[in-house]
């Protein structure tokens, strides 16, 4: 049934990024999950990278929408348009419709899953299936998901951090918190406003986080700095100031500890056998948040378990989603 070569595709429909994997080709596109629409006609103006650059800069007649929130569809029609755009871009707008596997957060409701399947079919899939995201992440990270060995994945995305233990082809336990990359950005904006009376935009916060961010205050440096521009709240005028790596670490400190707490709680609830496996093989971090400096080391220090970052953490879920189409008969896939 699935012998259609490059007509099988896997989509990681993330809160922050959408990544498309085409069977036989690998990842063919990575773009932000953003759609720009005309507020007057509702027409799509642009999708992805181009739409992203409009955030915070749109004139009154255009709005930039992120149709996915916390991993689920927040705006159905816009999600359909976005998936349609990406399927066409990935395959070229011709011929047979693809079979599409889409990943979804673990623990979403049946209604939310159904919405993803329907949206994908309306967007042009011949048939659509969903796979749970931590499981896809584990496949993409190369973990032995089918073996009788416990693995733990922590996926730090835009909207949520998902912690899961996996063994024998299924998720044994999982926890999700709504603290991840977006929350880090919000807290950086708040911190700079409260401590420096400077209002910066979300894209600026994101840049600071990626360039000089640190998950650990101890390992952050006060001398590693970056200039940022924003609006001075006292004068109302544009102003530049220097922000340090330590500032970012302080801004996101509480979020980092919430993530650590979630990992600890998941470990505490894990059976002794799986715990022992996790101690031996370590925890694997995936998702864009895995790239936050010092995050792996601080999780390791706090849990006393070795932690590694997956190769290509941003792509793991898409790779695992795409690869899972090959073994659809053995995996527990929802239709
Ligand atoms: P999602 O699956 O929710 O779409 P991703 O796994 O694509 O999320 O990760 C996106 C998040 O990762 C964003 O919040 C982004 O800011 C963050 N991110 C990407 N690169 C880095 C980095 N180098 N350091 C810290 N955070 C990063
Ligand atoms: Mg993700």
Coordinates of C-alpha atoms and ligand atoms in Angstrom, one line a residue:
X1 CA 0.0 0.0 0.0
X2 CA 2.8 2.4 0.8
X3 CA 5.1 1.6 -2.1
X4 CA 4.7 4.9 -3.8
X5 CA 8.3 6.0 -3.4
X6 CA 8.6 9.8 -3.2
X7 CA 4.8 10.1 -2.8
X8 CA 5.1 9.4 0.9
X9 CA 5.7 12.4 3.0
X10 CA 6.1 13.1 6.7
X11 CA 5.3 16.5 8.2
X12 CA 6.4 17.9 11.5
X13 CA 3.7 20.4 12.1
X14 CA 5.4 22.3 14.9
X15 CA 4.2 25.4 16.8
X16 CA 7.3 27.2 15.6
X17 CA 8.5 25.4 12.5
X18 CA 7.0 23.1 9.8
X19 CA 9.4 20.6 8.4
X20 CA 8.7 18.3 5.5
X21 CA 10.4 15.0 4.8
X22 CA 9.9 13.3 1.4
X23 CA 10.5 9.5 1.2
X24 CA 13.7 8.9 -0.8
X25 CA 14.8 12.5 -0.6
X26 CA 14.9 13.4 3.1
X27 CA 14.1 16.8 4.4
X28 CA 13.0 19.1 1.6
X29 CA 11.8 22.1 3.5
X30 CA 12.0 23.8 6.8
X31 CA 10.0 27.0 7.3
X32 CA 8.3 28.8 10.2
X33 CA 4.7 27.8 10.9
X34 CA 3.4 31.3 10.0
X35 CA 0.9 32.5 7.5
X36 CA 0.3 36.2 6.5
X37 CA -3.3 37.0 5.6
X38 CA -5.1 40.0 4.4
X39 CA -7.4 41.3 7.2
X40 CA -9.9 42.6 4.6
X41 CA -10.3 39.6 2.3
X42 CA -8.9 36.8 4.4
X43 CA -6.6 36.0 1.4
X44 CA -3.2 34.4 2.1
X45 CA -0.5 36.9 1.3
X46 CA 2.5 34.6 2.1
X47 CA 3.5 31.5 4.0
X48 CA 6.6 30.5 6.0
X49 CA 9.8 32.5 6.0
X50 CA 8.3 35.5 4.1
X51 CA 5.3 35.6 6.4
X52 CA 7.6 35.3 9.5
X53 CA 9.5 38.4 8.5
X54 CA 6.2 40.3 8.6
X55 CA 5.6 39.6 12.3
X56 CA 5.5 42.8 14.3
X57 CA 5.9 44.8 11.1
X58 CA 2.6 44.2 9.4
X59 CA 0.5 47.2 8.2
X60 CA -3.1 47.3 9.3
X61 CA -4.3 45.3 6.3
X62 CA -2.1 42.2 6.9
X63 CA -1.9 40.0 9.9
X64 CA 0.7 37.3 10.5
X65 CA -0.9 34.2 12.1
X66 CA 0.7 31.2 13.8
X67 CA -2.0 28.7 13.2
X68 CA -0.6 26.0 15.6
X69 CA -0.7 26.6 19.3
X70 CA 0.8 24.3 21.9
X71 CA 1.2 21.7 19.2
X72 CA -2.5 21.6 18.2
X73 CA -4.5 23.4 15.5
X74 CA -5.7 26.8 16.8
X75 CA -6.9 28.0 13.4
X76 CA -8.2 25.3 11.2
X77 CA -8.6 27.0 7.8
X78 CA -5.2 28.7 8.0
X79 CA -3.6 25.4 9.0
X80 CA -5.2 23.7 5.9
X81 CA -3.8 26.5 3.7
X82 CA -0.4 26.2 5.2
X83 CA -0.2 22.4 4.8
X84 CA -1.5 22.7 1.2
X85 CA 1.2 25.2 0.5
X86 CA 3.9 23.0 2.0
X87 CA 2.8 19.8 0.3
X88 CA 2.8 21.6 -3.1
X89 CA 6.1 23.1 -2.4
X90 CA 7.6 19.8 -1.4
X91 CA 6.3 17.7 -4.3
X92 CA 5.7 20.2 -7.0
X93 CA 2.0 20.7 -7.9
X94 CA 1.5 17.7 -10.0
X95 CA 0.0 14.2 -10.3
X96 CA -0.8 11.7 -7.6
X97 CA -1.6 12.8 -4.1
X98 CA 0.8 11.7 -1.4
X99 CA 0.2 9.6 1.7
X100 CA 1.0 11.9 4.6
X101 CA 2.1 11.2 8.1
X102 CA 1.8 14.1 10.5
X103 CA 3.1 14.1 14.1
X104 CA 1.0 15.2 17.0
X105 CA 1.8 15.9 20.6
X106 CA 1.2 12.8 22.8
X107 CA -1.8 13.1 25.0
X108 CA -4.0 15.3 22.7
X109 CA -7.6 14.4 22.4
X110 CA -9.2 12.2 19.7
X111 CA -11.0 15.3 18.4
X112 CA -7.7 17.2 18.0
X113 CA -6.1 14.2 16.2
X114 CA -9.1 14.0 13.9
X115 CA -8.7 17.7 13.1
X116 CA -5.1 17.1 12.0
X117 CA -6.0 14.2 9.8
X118 CA -8.9 16.1 8.3
X119 CA -6.9 19.2 7.7
X120 CA -4.2 17.2 6.0
X121 CA -6.7 15.4 3.7
X122 CA -8.4 18.7 2.8
X123 CA -4.9 20.1 2.1
X124 CA -4.4 17.4 -0.6
X125 CA -3.2 14.2 1.0
X126 CA -4.5 10.9 -0.5
X127 CA -4.7 9.6 3.1
X128 CA -3.3 11.0 6.4
X129 CA -2.0 9.4 9.6
X130 CA -0.7 10.7 12.9
X131 CA 2.2 9.6 15.0
X132 CA 2.9 10.7 18.5
X133 CA 5.7 13.3 18.5
X134 CA 8.0 12.0 21.2
X135 CA 7.9 8.6 19.4
X136 CA 8.8 10.2 16.1
X137 CA 11.5 12.2 17.8
X138 CA 13.0 9.0 19.2
X139 CA 13.0 7.3 15.8
X140 CA 14.6 10.4 14.3
X141 CA 17.2 10.5 17.0
X142 CA 18.1 6.9 16.2
X143 CA 17.0 5.4 19.5
X144 CA 16.2 1.7 19.7
X145 CA 12.4 2.3 19.9
X146 CA 11.4 -1.3 19.0
X147 CA 13.8 -2.9 21.5
X148 CA 12.9 -4.0 25.0
X149 CA 15.1 -1.1 26.2
X150 CA 13.8 2.0 27.8
X151 CA 14.8 5.3 26.2
X152 CA 13.9 8.9 27.3
X153 CA 13.5 11.8 24.9
X154 CA 13.0 15.4 25.9
X155 CA 11.7 17.5 23.0
X156 CA 11.9 21.2 23.6
X157 CA 10.0 22.9 20.9
X158 CA 8.3 26.3 20.5
X159 CA 5.2 25.8 22.5
X160 CA 5.8 22.8 24.6
X161 CA 8.4 20.6 26.2
X162 CA 7.5 16.9 25.9
X163 CA 9.2 14.3 28.0
X164 CA 8.6 10.6 27.2
X165 CA 10.0 7.2 27.9
X166 CA 9.7 4.7 25.1
X167 CA 10.1 0.9 24.9
X168 CA 9.0 -1.9 22.7
X169 CA 7.5 0.3 20.0
X170 CA 5.3 2.5 22.2
X171 CA 5.3 5.4 24.7
X172 CA 5.5 4.1 28.2
X173 CA 5.0 7.4 30.0
X174 CA 4.9 11.0 29.0
X175 CA 4.5 14.5 30.3
X176 CA 4.1 17.8 28.6
X177 CA 4.5 21.4 29.9
X178 CA 3.7 24.6 28.1
X179 CA 7.2 25.9 28.6
X180 CA 9.6 26.0 25.7
X181 CA 11.2 28.4 23.2
X182 CA 8.3 30.8 23.0
X183 CA 8.1 31.2 26.8
X184 CA 11.8 31.8 26.9
X185 CA 11.4 34.6 24.4
X186 CA 8.4 36.1 26.4
X187 CA 10.5 36.0 29.6
X188 CA 13.4 37.7 27.9
X189 CA 11.1 40.6 26.7
X190 CA 9.7 40.9 30.3
X191 CA 13.1 40.8 31.9
X192 CA 14.6 43.5 29.7
X193 CA 11.5 45.7 30.2
X194 CA 11.6 45.3 34.0
X195 CA 15.4 45.7 34.4
X196 CA 16.3 48.1 31.7
X197 CA 13.0 50.0 30.8
X198 CA 13.5 48.9 27.3
X199 CA 10.8 47.3 25.2
X200 CA 12.1 44.9 22.6
X201 CA 10.2 42.8 20.1
X202 CA 9.9 39.0 20.2
X203 CA 12.2 38.5 17.2
X204 CA 14.9 40.4 19.1
X205 CA 14.4 38.2 22.1
X206 CA 14.7 35.1 20.0
X207 CA 18.0 36.4 18.5
X208 CA 19.4 37.1 21.9
X209 CA 18.4 33.6 23.1
X210 CA 20.1 31.9 20.2
X211 CA 23.3 34.1 20.2
X212 CA 24.1 34.6 23.8
X213 CA 21.5 32.5 25.7
X214 CA 22.5 30.2 28.5
X215 CA 20.4 27.7 30.6
X216 CA 22.8 28.0 33.5
X217 CA 23.5 31.2 35.4
X218 CA 26.7 29.7 36.8
X219 CA 28.0 29.0 33.3
X220 CA 26.8 32.3 31.8
X221 CA 29.2 35.1 31.3
X222 CA 28.6 38.8 32.1
X223 CA 31.2 39.8 29.5
X224 CA 29.6 38.0 26.6
X225 CA 27.2 40.6 25.4
X226 CA 25.1 41.8 22.5
X227 CA 23.7 45.2 21.6
X228 CA 19.9 45.3 21.3
X229 CA 17.6 48.0 20.0
X230 CA 14.2 48.7 21.3
X231 CA 12.0 51.5 22.6
X232 CA 13.0 53.3 25.8
X233 CA 9.9 53.2 28.0
X234 CA 10.8 56.5 29.8
X235 CA 11.4 58.6 26.7
X236 CA 9.4 56.7 24.1
X237 CA 12.4 56.9 21.8
X238 CA 14.6 54.2 20.2
X239 CA 17.5 53.2 22.3
X240 CA 20.4 50.6 22.2
X241 CA 21.7 48.8 25.2
X242 CA 24.1 45.9 25.9
X243 CA 22.6 42.7 27.2
X244 CA 24.7 39.9 28.6
X245 CA 24.5 36.1 28.6
X246 CA 23.9 36.3 32.3
X247 CA 20.8 38.5 31.7
X248 CA 19.4 35.9 29.5
X249 CA 20.1 33.1 31.9
X250 CA 18.4 35.0 34.7
X251 CA 15.4 35.8 32.5
X252 CA 14.7 32.2 31.7
X253 CA 15.9 30.6 35.0
X254 CA 12.4 29.7 36.2
X255 CA 11.4 28.1 32.9
X256 CA 14.6 26.0 32.8
X257 CA 13.8 24.7 36.3
X258 CA 10.2 23.9 35.3
X259 CA 11.6 21.8 32.5
X260 CA 14.0 20.1 34.9
X261 CA 11.2 19.4 37.3
X262 CA 9.1 17.8 34.5
X263 CA 12.1 15.5 33.6
X264 CA 12.6 14.6 37.2
X265 CA 8.9 13.8 37.7
X266 CA 8.8 11.6 34.6
X267 CA 11.9 9.7 35.9
X268 CA 10.3 9.3 39.3
X269 CA 7.2 7.7 37.8
X270 CA 9.2 5.4 35.6
X271 CA 9.5 1.7 36.3
X272 CA 12.8 0.6 37.8
X273 CA 13.7 -1.4 34.7
X274 CA 13.2 1.5 32.4
X275 CA 14.9 3.9 34.9
X276 CA 18.0 1.6 34.8
X277 CA 18.0 1.7 31.0
X278 CA 17.8 5.5 31.0
X279 CA 20.6 5.8 33.5
X280 CA 22.8 3.6 31.2
X281 CA 21.9 5.1 27.9
X282 CA 21.1 8.6 29.0
X283 CA 18.4 11.1 28.1
X284 CA 18.3 12.5 24.5
X285 CA 17.3 16.1 23.8
X286 CA 15.5 17.0 20.6
X287 CA 13.7 20.1 19.2
X288 CA 15.2 23.5 18.7
X289 CA 15.4 24.2 22.5
X290 CA 18.0 21.4 22.8
X291 CA 20.4 23.9 21.2
X292 CA 20.1 26.3 24.1
X293 CA 23.6 26.5 25.6
X294 CA 24.2 24.6 28.8
X295 CA 20.8 23.0 28.8
X296 CA 22.0 19.5 28.4
X297 CA 24.6 19.9 31.2
X298 CA 22.3 21.5 33.7
X299 CA 19.7 18.7 33.1
X300 CA 22.4 16.2 33.6
X301 CA 23.7 17.8 36.8
X302 CA 20.2 18.0 38.2
X303 CA 19.0 14.5 37.3
X304 CA 22.4 12.7 37.7
X305 CA 21.7 11.0 34.3
X306 CA 23.9 11.5 31.2
X307 CA 22.2 13.8 28.7
X308 CA 23.1 14.1 25.0
X309 CA 21.7 16.3 22.2
X310 CA 20.4 14.5 19.1
X311 CA 22.1 15.1 15.8
X312 CA 20.1 17.7 14.0
X313 CA 17.7 18.2 16.9
X314 CA 15.4 20.5 14.9
X315 CA 14.9 17.8 12.2
X316 CA 14.5 14.7 14.4
X317 CA 10.7 14.7 14.6
X318 CA 10.3 15.2 10.8
X319 CA 12.8 12.5 10.0
X320 CA 11.1 10.1 12.5
X321 CA 7.7 11.0 11.1
X322 CA 8.8 10.3 7.5
X323 CA 10.6 7.1 8.4
X324 CA 7.7 5.8 10.3
X325 CA 5.7 5.6 7.0
X326 CA 7.9 2.7 6.0
X327 CA 7.0 0.7 9.1
X328 CA 3.4 1.7 9.3
X329 CA 2.3 -1.9 9.7
X330 CA 4.4 -2.5 12.8
X331 CA 3.9 0.8 14.6
X332 CA 0.8 1.8 16.5
X333 CA -0.3 4.5 14.1
X334 CA -3.6 6.3 14.4
X335 CA -5.7 6.8 11.4
Ligands
LIG1 P1 8.3 23.2 17.2 O1 8.5 21.7 17.0 O2 7.4 23.5 18.4 O3 7.9 23.9 16.0 P2 11.2 23.4 17.1 O4 11.7 22.1 17.6 O5 11.3 23.7 15.7 O6 9.7 23.7 17.7 O7 12.0 24.5 17.9 C1 11.8 25.8 17.8 C2 12.3 26.5 19.0 O8 13.7 26.3 19.2 C3 12.1 28.0 18.9 O9 11.5 28.5 20.1 C4 13.5 28.5 18.7 O10 13.7 29.8 19.3 C5 14.3 27.5 19.5 N1 15.7 27.4 19.0 C6 16.2 27.2 17.8 N2 17.5 27.3 17.8 C7 17.9 27.6 19.0 C8 19.2 27.8 19.7 N3 20.3 27.8 19.0 N4 19.2 28.1 21.0 C9 18.1 28.2 21.7 N5 16.8 28.0 21.1 C10 16.8 27.7 19.8
LIG2 MG1 8.5 19.9 17.5

